[in-house]
C-alpha cells in the first residue's frame, strides 16, 4: 500500500511517500522545508505562514519524485498533534481537503509515535526501549503489543532540544541550536555543572540556568561541551535504568536531538556494556519528516486505530500514552 504522510507540528513542513508491503518500508520520497533563523527562536505566526506558503509545493514535489500520482495513494496520513496550533491547522485542512477531493481515506497520527514507528519499521525493531529526544520531548518509552506506548521516565521541566536551543540563543545564535552546540562542544573542555537525576526522570532547568549564567565566565566551547556531557549523561543514566528495569535488550534514539553524535555515542557504549542491541536510525528520519508520518499512518491503519478525523479537532497537547486515541 502507498501512503502519503504530511508533517507540520513545528519548524518543518514535510511530505513523505512510502510504500509498505508486509511491514517492509520503501521510501519513495521525503521532501522537507524547515524554518531556520540566524538569531532568536520561532513564533507560532511564522510557523503557520511558512507551512501555508509551502505545503502545496512540497506535496507536489514529493509526488513527482516518488513517480506516483495522487490516484496511486491508498492512504493519507497527517500529524494531528501535539504541536503548534498554527502549523497543525494548515496540515489538518490540507490533508482532509486532499482526502475529500480524491476520495482517499485519511488518518491523523501522533507526532511522537511517528518518530518511534519509523525507527521500528525501518530497522525491524522488535522490543526496544526508545529514547525520544527533541525540541518538545525527553522521554524513555516502549511500545507494548503494538498498541500502547508506555513512558518510564521523562524530563520534569524542559525538553533537551529546547534547552539546547535556549542555550544557543543565549550565546547569540539562531535556530536550531542543538547543531551549533554540538559544533562548539568539539573544541571545548569540561567544568562541573549541576546533575539532576530523580529515579528514571531528570530535570534540566537547573543546569540550563547554570550554563547561561556561565556565559562570560567560561569559553562558549567549554559551556557547550560541559552542558552536553552533563545533560546527555543524565539522560543515558536514566535510559540504562529503564533498560535494567524492563530487561529489554534493544535500544534506539529518535527525534531531532538524536542527530547528536555525542549522545548517540554515550547510548551505544551503554548498550554494548549491557549486551543490548543498539539501533541507529539514518539521520534523514530523525528530525521531523513526512515519511515518519506515512509509516505511522500504516501502523494506525494496520491495528485499526482510525478515528473519525473529520470530527476530531487538532490536538496541540497530546500525551504519547494516548497516541491511539484520536477523539
Ligand atoms: P517534537 O518531536 O518534540 O515535537 P520538534 O518537532 O521540535 O520536536 P525535531 O525535529 O524532532 O523537532 O527536533 C528538533 C530539535 O532537535 C531542536 O531542538 C534542535 O536544536 C535539535 N537538534 C537538531 N540537530 C541537533 C544536533 N546535532 N544535536 C543536538 N540537537 C539537535
Ligand atoms: Fe519532532
mmCIF file of C-alpha atoms and ligand atoms in Angstrom:
data_model
loop_
_atom_site.group_PDB
_atom_site.id
_atom_site.type_symbol
_atom_site.label_atom_id
_atom_site.label_comp_id
_atom_site.label_asym_id
_atom_site.label_seq_id
_atom_site.Cartn_x
_atom_site.Cartn_y
_atom_site.Cartn_z
ATOM 1 C CA UNK A 1 0.000 0.000 0.000
ATOM 2 C CA UNK A 2 1.196 3.548 -0.761
ATOM 3 C CA UNK A 3 0.839 6.195 1.953
ATOM 4 C CA UNK A 4 1.307 9.954 1.722
ATOM 5 C CA UNK A 5 2.383 11.496 5.052
ATOM 6 C CA UNK A 6 2.174 15.185 5.957
ATOM 7 C CA UNK A 7 4.129 16.708 8.854
ATOM 8 C CA UNK A 8 3.795 20.255 10.203
ATOM 9 C CA UNK A 9 3.728 20.281 14.029
ATOM 10 C CA UNK A 10 6.638 22.708 14.437
ATOM 11 C CA UNK A 11 9.541 24.099 12.393
ATOM 12 C CA UNK A 12 9.275 21.750 9.399
ATOM 13 C CA UNK A 13 6.703 21.225 6.695
ATOM 14 C CA UNK A 14 7.218 17.902 5.001
ATOM 15 C CA UNK A 15 5.590 15.378 2.704
ATOM 16 C CA UNK A 16 6.789 11.784 2.523
ATOM 17 C CA UNK A 17 5.537 8.992 0.311
ATOM 18 C CA UNK A 18 6.214 5.419 1.343
ATOM 19 C CA UNK A 19 5.238 2.027 0.070
ATOM 20 C CA UNK A 20 4.555 -0.626 2.711
ATOM 21 C CA UNK A 21 4.478 -4.309 1.922
ATOM 22 C CA UNK A 22 4.242 -6.838 4.787
ATOM 23 C CA UNK A 23 5.770 -4.323 7.211
ATOM 24 C CA UNK A 24 8.697 -3.585 4.877
ATOM 25 C CA UNK A 25 9.229 0.110 4.147
ATOM 26 C CA UNK A 26 10.200 1.533 0.781
ATOM 27 C CA UNK A 27 10.758 5.282 0.894
ATOM 28 C CA UNK A 28 9.596 6.737 -2.414
ATOM 29 C CA UNK A 29 10.223 10.361 -1.422
ATOM 30 C CA UNK A 30 10.656 12.533 1.666
ATOM 31 C CA UNK A 31 10.668 16.266 0.966
ATOM 32 C CA UNK A 32 11.086 18.816 3.788
ATOM 33 C CA UNK A 33 11.336 22.522 4.293
ATOM 34 C CA UNK A 34 12.496 23.801 7.655
ATOM 35 C CA UNK A 35 12.462 27.326 9.115
ATOM 36 C CA UNK A 36 15.844 28.408 10.436
ATOM 37 C CA UNK A 37 16.918 31.721 11.986
ATOM 38 C CA UNK A 38 20.277 33.494 12.278
ATOM 39 C CA UNK A 39 19.348 34.822 15.713
ATOM 40 C CA UNK A 40 16.488 34.078 18.136
ATOM 41 C CA UNK A 41 13.687 31.499 18.034
ATOM 42 C CA UNK A 42 10.459 30.886 16.092
ATOM 43 C CA UNK A 43 6.986 32.357 16.610
ATOM 44 C CA UNK A 44 3.711 30.443 16.054
ATOM 45 C CA UNK A 45 2.677 33.019 13.427
ATOM 46 C CA UNK A 46 5.896 32.426 11.484
ATOM 47 C CA UNK A 47 5.252 28.669 11.596
ATOM 48 C CA UNK A 48 1.674 28.994 10.261
ATOM 49 C CA UNK A 49 2.682 31.348 7.469
ATOM 50 C CA UNK A 50 5.637 29.181 6.474
ATOM 51 C CA UNK A 51 3.584 25.978 6.279
ATOM 52 C CA UNK A 52 0.724 27.659 4.397
ATOM 53 C CA UNK A 53 3.157 29.009 1.852
ATOM 54 C CA UNK A 54 4.993 25.743 1.181
ATOM 55 C CA UNK A 55 2.626 22.795 1.803
ATOM 56 C CA UNK A 56 1.229 22.570 -1.719
ATOM 57 C CA UNK A 57 4.591 22.778 -3.446
ATOM 58 C CA UNK A 58 6.241 20.301 -1.054
ATOM 59 C CA UNK A 59 3.440 17.791 -1.684
ATOM 60 C CA UNK A 60 3.648 18.204 -5.460
ATOM 61 C CA UNK A 61 7.436 17.789 -5.370
ATOM 62 C CA UNK A 62 7.163 14.655 -3.215
ATOM 63 C CA UNK A 63 4.609 13.138 -5.581
ATOM 64 C CA UNK A 64 6.778 13.946 -8.584
ATOM 65 C CA UNK A 65 9.908 12.494 -7.017
ATOM 66 C CA UNK A 66 8.086 9.317 -5.967
ATOM 67 C CA UNK A 67 6.831 8.863 -9.541
ATOM 68 C CA UNK A 68 3.312 8.370 -8.222
ATOM 69 C CA UNK A 69 0.208 10.400 -8.864
ATOM 70 C CA UNK A 70 -2.446 11.224 -6.274
ATOM 71 C CA UNK A 71 -4.554 8.427 -7.733
ATOM 72 C CA UNK A 72 -1.933 5.836 -6.644
ATOM 73 C CA UNK A 73 -2.188 6.899 -2.990
ATOM 74 C CA UNK A 74 -4.098 4.410 -0.808
ATOM 75 C CA UNK A 75 -3.966 6.386 2.421
ATOM 76 C CA UNK A 76 -3.249 9.945 3.563
ATOM 77 C CA UNK A 77 -1.708 10.379 6.995
ATOM 78 C CA UNK A 78 -1.052 13.682 8.776
ATOM 79 C CA UNK A 79 0.335 14.846 12.114
ATOM 80 C CA UNK A 80 -2.743 15.554 14.222
ATOM 81 C CA UNK A 81 -0.673 16.743 17.212
ATOM 82 C CA UNK A 82 0.957 17.622 19.519
ATOM 83 C CA UNK A 83 2.470 20.893 18.347
ATOM 84 C CA UNK A 84 1.789 24.500 17.413
ATOM 85 C CA UNK A 85 -1.869 25.164 16.550
ATOM 86 C CA UNK A 86 -0.997 27.351 13.571
ATOM 87 C CA UNK A 87 1.014 24.595 11.878
ATOM 88 C CA UNK A 88 -1.373 21.793 12.885
ATOM 89 C CA UNK A 89 -4.349 23.611 11.377
ATOM 90 C CA UNK A 90 -2.690 24.012 7.979
ATOM 91 C CA UNK A 91 -1.721 20.346 7.731
ATOM 92 C CA UNK A 92 -5.097 19.220 9.057
ATOM 93 C CA UNK A 93 -7.101 21.194 6.495
ATOM 94 C CA UNK A 94 -4.777 20.284 3.628
ATOM 95 C CA UNK A 95 -4.921 16.539 4.406
ATOM 96 C CA UNK A 96 -8.706 16.500 4.759
ATOM 97 C CA UNK A 97 -9.172 18.504 1.565
ATOM 98 C CA UNK A 98 -6.949 16.086 -0.391
ATOM 99 C CA UNK A 99 -8.855 13.189 1.119
ATOM 100 C CA UNK A 100 -12.280 14.568 0.113
ATOM 101 C CA UNK A 101 -11.188 15.710 -3.324
ATOM 102 C CA UNK A 102 -9.639 12.385 -4.355
ATOM 103 C CA UNK A 103 -11.731 10.060 -2.133
ATOM 104 C CA UNK A 104 -8.701 8.686 -0.278
ATOM 105 C CA UNK A 105 -9.005 7.520 3.366
ATOM 106 C CA UNK A 106 -7.260 9.818 5.864
ATOM 107 C CA UNK A 107 -5.761 9.148 9.318
ATOM 108 C CA UNK A 108 -4.448 11.597 11.918
ATOM 109 C CA UNK A 109 -1.426 10.330 13.870
ATOM 110 C CA UNK A 110 0.573 11.302 16.947
ATOM 111 C CA UNK A 111 3.858 13.049 16.081
ATOM 112 C CA UNK A 112 5.927 11.344 18.801
ATOM 113 C CA UNK A 113 4.504 7.933 17.907
ATOM 114 C CA UNK A 114 5.630 8.599 14.324
ATOM 115 C CA UNK A 115 9.224 9.378 15.457
ATOM 116 C CA UNK A 116 9.260 5.921 17.076
ATOM 117 C CA UNK A 117 7.328 3.949 14.460
ATOM 118 C CA UNK A 118 9.603 4.898 11.558
ATOM 119 C CA UNK A 119 12.552 3.516 13.544
ATOM 120 C CA UNK A 120 10.634 0.360 14.412
ATOM 121 C CA UNK A 121 9.685 -0.432 10.812
ATOM 122 C CA UNK A 122 12.848 0.738 9.039
ATOM 123 C CA UNK A 123 15.198 -1.052 11.441
ATOM 124 C CA UNK A 124 12.936 -4.024 12.109
ATOM 125 C CA UNK A 125 12.965 -3.417 15.865
ATOM 126 C CA UNK A 126 11.045 -5.970 17.941
ATOM 127 C CA UNK A 127 11.044 -4.918 21.573
ATOM 128 C CA UNK A 128 13.140 -1.845 22.327
ATOM 129 C CA UNK A 129 13.405 0.956 24.792
ATOM 130 C CA UNK A 130 13.225 4.151 22.761
ATOM 131 C CA UNK A 131 14.792 7.403 23.820
ATOM 132 C CA UNK A 132 12.706 10.186 22.266
ATOM 133 C CA UNK A 133 14.681 13.426 22.408
ATOM 134 C CA UNK A 134 13.533 16.510 20.548
ATOM 135 C CA UNK A 135 12.520 20.144 20.821
ATOM 136 C CA UNK A 136 9.489 19.333 22.952
ATOM 137 C CA UNK A 137 10.249 15.923 24.442
ATOM 138 C CA UNK A 138 12.702 13.928 26.506
ATOM 139 C CA UNK A 139 11.093 10.583 27.180
ATOM 140 C CA UNK A 140 12.031 6.943 27.701
ATOM 141 C CA UNK A 141 9.361 4.837 26.020
ATOM 142 C CA UNK A 142 8.404 1.338 24.932
ATOM 143 C CA UNK A 143 5.675 0.126 22.607
ATOM 144 C CA UNK A 144 3.768 -2.791 24.109
ATOM 145 C CA UNK A 145 1.834 -5.247 21.940
ATOM 146 C CA UNK A 146 1.966 -2.669 19.134
ATOM 147 C CA UNK A 147 -0.995 -0.947 20.709
ATOM 148 C CA UNK A 148 0.189 1.060 23.695
ATOM 149 C CA UNK A 149 3.108 3.363 24.424
ATOM 150 C CA UNK A 150 4.490 3.236 27.933
ATOM 151 C CA UNK A 151 6.578 6.079 29.382
ATOM 152 C CA UNK A 152 9.171 5.032 32.002
ATOM 153 C CA UNK A 153 10.907 8.338 32.528
ATOM 154 C CA UNK A 154 10.960 11.886 31.240
ATOM 155 C CA UNK A 155 12.060 15.423 31.945
ATOM 156 C CA UNK A 156 10.275 17.130 34.813
ATOM 157 C CA UNK A 157 10.622 20.541 33.214
ATOM 158 C CA UNK A 158 12.027 21.432 29.794
ATOM 159 C CA UNK A 159 12.994 19.122 26.930
ATOM 160 C CA UNK A 160 16.633 18.618 25.965
ATOM 161 C CA UNK A 161 16.173 20.103 22.468
ATOM 162 C CA UNK A 162 14.516 23.177 23.906
ATOM 163 C CA UNK A 163 17.347 23.519 26.459
ATOM 164 C CA UNK A 164 19.973 23.300 23.698
ATOM 165 C CA UNK A 165 18.053 25.857 21.619
ATOM 166 C CA UNK A 166 17.797 28.255 24.598
ATOM 167 C CA UNK A 167 21.477 27.888 25.391
ATOM 168 C CA UNK A 168 22.408 28.578 21.753
ATOM 169 C CA UNK A 169 20.104 31.610 21.737
ATOM 170 C CA UNK A 170 21.705 32.956 24.907
ATOM 171 C CA UNK A 171 25.100 32.543 23.263
ATOM 172 C CA UNK A 172 23.852 34.680 20.353
ATOM 173 C CA UNK A 173 22.984 32.005 17.787
ATOM 174 C CA UNK A 174 19.780 31.129 15.934
ATOM 175 C CA UNK A 175 17.527 28.081 15.469
ATOM 176 C CA UNK A 176 18.095 25.112 15.524
ATOM 177 C CA UNK A 177 20.568 25.438 18.362
ATOM 178 C CA UNK A 178 21.427 21.774 19.008
ATOM 179 C CA UNK A 179 23.669 21.504 15.973
ATOM 180 C CA UNK A 180 25.533 24.724 16.915
ATOM 181 C CA UNK A 181 26.123 23.491 20.478
ATOM 182 C CA UNK A 182 27.436 20.194 19.077
ATOM 183 C CA UNK A 183 29.900 22.055 16.847
ATOM 184 C CA UNK A 184 31.099 24.341 19.684
ATOM 185 C CA UNK A 185 31.475 21.346 22.019
ATOM 186 C CA UNK A 186 34.027 19.729 19.697
ATOM 187 C CA UNK A 187 36.593 22.312 20.832
ATOM 188 C CA UNK A 188 35.526 22.516 24.478
ATOM 189 C CA UNK A 189 36.742 21.164 27.782
ATOM 190 C CA UNK A 190 34.996 20.108 30.973
ATOM 191 C CA UNK A 191 33.905 22.017 34.049
ATOM 192 C CA UNK A 192 31.361 20.994 36.686
ATOM 193 C CA UNK A 193 27.649 21.684 36.258
ATOM 194 C CA UNK A 194 24.523 20.580 38.211
ATOM 195 C CA UNK A 195 23.429 16.987 37.602
ATOM 196 C CA UNK A 196 19.792 16.207 38.436
ATOM 197 C CA UNK A 197 18.528 12.644 38.154
ATOM 198 C CA UNK A 198 15.408 11.529 40.035
ATOM 199 C CA UNK A 199 14.868 7.811 39.544
ATOM 200 C CA UNK A 200 14.056 7.469 35.859
ATOM 201 C CA UNK A 201 13.230 11.186 35.489
ATOM 202 C CA UNK A 202 15.536 14.134 35.047
ATOM 203 C CA UNK A 203 15.308 17.924 35.425
ATOM 204 C CA UNK A 204 17.110 20.263 33.037
ATOM 205 C CA UNK A 205 16.176 23.804 34.017
ATOM 206 C CA UNK A 206 18.782 23.964 36.817
ATOM 207 C CA UNK A 207 21.685 23.011 34.575
ATOM 208 C CA UNK A 208 20.383 25.304 31.825
ATOM 209 C CA UNK A 209 20.265 28.329 34.155
ATOM 210 C CA UNK A 210 23.727 27.427 35.413
ATOM 211 C CA UNK A 211 25.066 27.182 31.851
ATOM 212 C CA UNK A 212 23.503 30.511 30.859
ATOM 213 C CA UNK A 213 24.966 32.141 33.983
ATOM 214 C CA UNK A 214 28.385 30.808 32.970
ATOM 215 C CA UNK A 215 28.389 32.950 29.819
ATOM 216 C CA UNK A 216 31.182 35.488 30.143
ATOM 217 C CA UNK A 217 32.914 33.441 32.855
ATOM 218 C CA UNK A 218 33.804 30.452 30.657
ATOM 219 C CA UNK A 219 34.532 29.990 26.943
ATOM 220 C CA UNK A 220 31.496 29.266 24.753
ATOM 221 C CA UNK A 221 33.102 25.994 23.698
ATOM 222 C CA UNK A 222 33.589 24.863 27.315
ATOM 223 C CA UNK A 223 29.984 25.731 28.205
ATOM 224 C CA UNK A 224 28.694 23.769 25.199
ATOM 225 C CA UNK A 225 30.923 20.764 25.950
ATOM 226 C CA UNK A 226 30.154 20.655 29.676
ATOM 227 C CA UNK A 227 26.417 21.110 29.122
ATOM 228 C CA UNK A 228 26.342 18.203 26.653
ATOM 229 C CA UNK A 229 28.455 15.947 28.870
ATOM 230 C CA UNK A 230 26.242 16.502 31.922
ATOM 231 C CA UNK A 231 22.819 16.570 30.254
ATOM 232 C CA UNK A 232 23.482 13.587 27.971
ATOM 233 C CA UNK A 233 24.951 11.580 30.860
ATOM 234 C CA UNK A 234 21.793 12.286 32.912
ATOM 235 C CA UNK A 235 19.656 11.046 30.021
ATOM 236 C CA UNK A 236 21.807 7.969 29.383
ATOM 237 C CA UNK A 237 21.820 7.077 33.085
ATOM 238 C CA UNK A 238 18.014 7.070 33.249
ATOM 239 C CA UNK A 239 17.833 5.194 29.946
ATOM 240 C CA UNK A 240 20.069 2.480 31.365
ATOM 241 C CA UNK A 241 17.914 2.298 34.482
ATOM 242 C CA UNK A 242 14.817 1.746 32.322
ATOM 243 C CA UNK A 243 16.597 -0.990 30.374
ATOM 244 C CA UNK A 244 17.583 -2.731 33.587
ATOM 245 C CA UNK A 245 14.062 -2.363 34.977
ATOM 246 C CA UNK A 246 12.327 -3.743 31.865
ATOM 247 C CA UNK A 247 15.081 -6.172 30.905
ATOM 248 C CA UNK A 248 14.764 -5.088 27.283
ATOM 249 C CA UNK A 249 17.708 -5.848 25.027
ATOM 250 C CA UNK A 250 17.287 -3.297 22.244
ATOM 251 C CA UNK A 251 17.646 0.462 22.301
ATOM 252 C CA UNK A 252 17.132 3.219 19.751
ATOM 253 C CA UNK A 253 17.345 7.019 19.957
ATOM 254 C CA UNK A 254 14.796 9.024 17.935
ATOM 255 C CA UNK A 255 13.816 12.684 17.464
ATOM 256 C CA UNK A 256 15.841 15.708 16.364
ATOM 257 C CA UNK A 257 18.389 15.580 19.217
ATOM 258 C CA UNK A 258 19.294 12.040 18.106
ATOM 259 C CA UNK A 259 21.232 13.808 15.334
ATOM 260 C CA UNK A 260 23.829 14.494 18.016
ATOM 261 C CA UNK A 261 26.839 12.173 17.682
ATOM 262 C CA UNK A 262 27.947 12.517 21.292
ATOM 263 C CA UNK A 263 24.547 11.472 22.650
ATOM 264 C CA UNK A 264 24.444 8.526 20.222
ATOM 265 C CA UNK A 265 27.954 7.525 21.321
ATOM 266 C CA UNK A 266 27.006 7.521 25.005
ATOM 267 C CA UNK A 267 23.934 5.369 24.310
ATOM 268 C CA UNK A 268 25.927 2.983 22.115
ATOM 269 C CA UNK A 269 28.579 2.466 24.812
ATOM 270 C CA UNK A 270 25.905 1.905 27.468
ATOM 271 C CA UNK A 271 24.133 -0.637 25.209
ATOM 272 C CA UNK A 272 27.367 -2.505 24.476
ATOM 273 C CA UNK A 273 28.159 -2.738 28.166
ATOM 274 C CA UNK A 274 24.740 -4.321 28.754
ATOM 275 C CA UNK A 275 24.970 -6.671 25.743
ATOM 276 C CA UNK A 276 21.978 -4.908 24.263
ATOM 277 C CA UNK A 277 21.439 -4.197 20.581
ATOM 278 C CA UNK A 278 21.997 -0.563 19.669
ATOM 279 C CA UNK A 279 19.988 0.605 16.654
ATOM 280 C CA UNK A 280 20.905 3.797 14.837
ATOM 281 C CA UNK A 281 18.342 5.378 12.538
ATOM 282 C CA UNK A 282 19.518 7.199 9.420
ATOM 283 C CA UNK A 283 19.657 10.958 10.010
ATOM 284 C CA UNK A 284 17.123 11.708 7.294
ATOM 285 C CA UNK A 285 14.425 10.215 9.533
ATOM 286 C CA UNK A 286 15.470 11.645 12.920
ATOM 287 C CA UNK A 287 14.294 15.254 12.609
ATOM 288 C CA UNK A 288 10.663 15.942 11.704
ATOM 289 C CA UNK A 289 9.730 14.422 8.326
ATOM 290 C CA UNK A 290 6.729 13.299 6.326
ATOM 291 C CA UNK A 291 7.928 9.711 5.798
ATOM 292 C CA UNK A 292 7.599 9.024 9.533
ATOM 293 C CA UNK A 293 4.002 10.262 9.447
ATOM 294 C CA UNK A 294 3.292 7.959 6.494
ATOM 295 C CA UNK A 295 4.745 4.920 8.303
ATOM 296 C CA UNK A 296 2.749 5.815 11.425
ATOM 297 C CA UNK A 297 -0.377 6.017 9.245
ATOM 298 C CA UNK A 298 0.313 2.455 8.094
ATOM 299 C CA UNK A 299 0.640 1.270 11.710
ATOM 300 C CA UNK A 300 -2.582 3.014 12.793
ATOM 301 C CA UNK A 301 -4.384 1.527 9.805
ATOM 302 C CA UNK A 302 -2.999 -1.957 10.390
ATOM 303 C CA UNK A 303 -4.066 -2.018 14.035
ATOM 304 C CA UNK A 304 -7.439 -0.420 13.368
ATOM 305 C CA UNK A 305 -6.810 2.964 15.021
ATOM 306 C CA UNK A 306 -8.621 5.187 12.588
ATOM 307 C CA UNK A 307 -10.901 7.535 14.465
ATOM 308 C CA UNK A 308 -13.220 9.996 12.758
ATOM 309 C CA UNK A 309 -10.695 12.662 11.769
ATOM 310 C CA UNK A 310 -13.421 14.842 10.318
ATOM 311 C CA UNK A 311 -14.883 15.172 13.809
ATOM 312 C CA UNK A 312 -11.579 15.306 15.692
ATOM 313 C CA UNK A 313 -10.092 18.741 16.398
ATOM 314 C CA UNK A 314 -6.314 19.327 16.312
ATOM 315 C CA UNK A 315 -4.534 18.326 19.497
ATOM 316 C CA UNK A 316 -1.819 20.813 20.490
ATOM 317 C CA UNK A 317 -1.286 18.792 23.661
ATOM 318 C CA UNK A 318 -1.399 15.018 23.380
ATOM 319 C CA UNK A 319 0.428 12.519 25.578
ATOM 320 C CA UNK A 320 2.010 9.567 23.785
ATOM 321 C CA UNK A 321 0.234 7.145 26.149
ATOM 322 C CA UNK A 322 -2.985 8.296 24.411
ATOM 323 C CA UNK A 323 -1.470 8.200 20.919
ATOM 324 C CA UNK A 324 -4.012 5.747 19.563
ATOM 325 C CA UNK A 325 -6.993 7.715 20.795
ATOM 326 C CA UNK A 326 -7.762 10.418 18.247
ATOM 327 C CA UNK A 327 -11.132 11.624 19.508
HETATM 328 P P1 LIG B 1 8.925 17.308 18.965
HETATM 329 O O1 LIG B 1 9.153 15.973 18.337
HETATM 330 O O2 LIG B 1 9.113 17.354 20.407
HETATM 331 O O3 LIG B 1 7.621 17.928 18.520
HETATM 332 P P2 LIG B 1 10.345 19.028 17.248
HETATM 333 O O4 LIG B 1 9.160 18.771 16.401
HETATM 334 O O5 LIG B 1 10.678 20.349 17.758
HETATM 335 O O6 LIG B 1 10.158 18.169 18.444
HETATM 336 P P3 LIG B 1 12.573 17.588 15.964
HETATM 337 O O7 LIG B 1 12.953 17.812 14.536
HETATM 338 O O8 LIG B 1 12.135 16.244 16.362
HETATM 339 O O9 LIG B 1 11.524 18.668 16.324
HETATM 340 O O10 LIG B 1 13.768 18.099 16.886
HETATM 341 C C1 LIG B 1 14.264 19.413 16.800
HETATM 342 C C2 LIG B 1 15.304 19.615 17.874
HETATM 343 O O11 LIG B 1 16.492 18.880 17.532
HETATM 344 C C3 LIG B 1 15.726 21.060 18.055
HETATM 345 O O12 LIG B 1 15.652 21.373 19.433
HETATM 346 C C4 LIG B 1 17.175 21.065 17.564
HETATM 347 O O13 LIG B 1 18.012 22.014 18.211
HETATM 348 C C5 LIG B 1 17.607 19.654 17.870
HETATM 349 N N1 LIG B 1 18.796 19.265 17.103
HETATM 350 C C6 LIG B 1 18.987 19.307 15.774
HETATM 351 N N2 LIG B 1 20.236 18.915 15.449
HETATM 352 C C7 LIG B 1 20.870 18.601 16.611
HETATM 353 C C8 LIG B 1 22.186 18.147 16.952
HETATM 354 N N3 LIG B 1 23.105 17.920 16.033
HETATM 355 N N4 LIG B 1 22.461 17.956 18.262
HETATM 356 C C9 LIG B 1 21.528 18.177 19.215
HETATM 357 N N5 LIG B 1 20.285 18.606 18.950
HETATM 358 C C10 LIG B 1 19.949 18.819 17.666
HETATM 359 FE FE1 LIG B 2 9.607 16.054 16.258
#
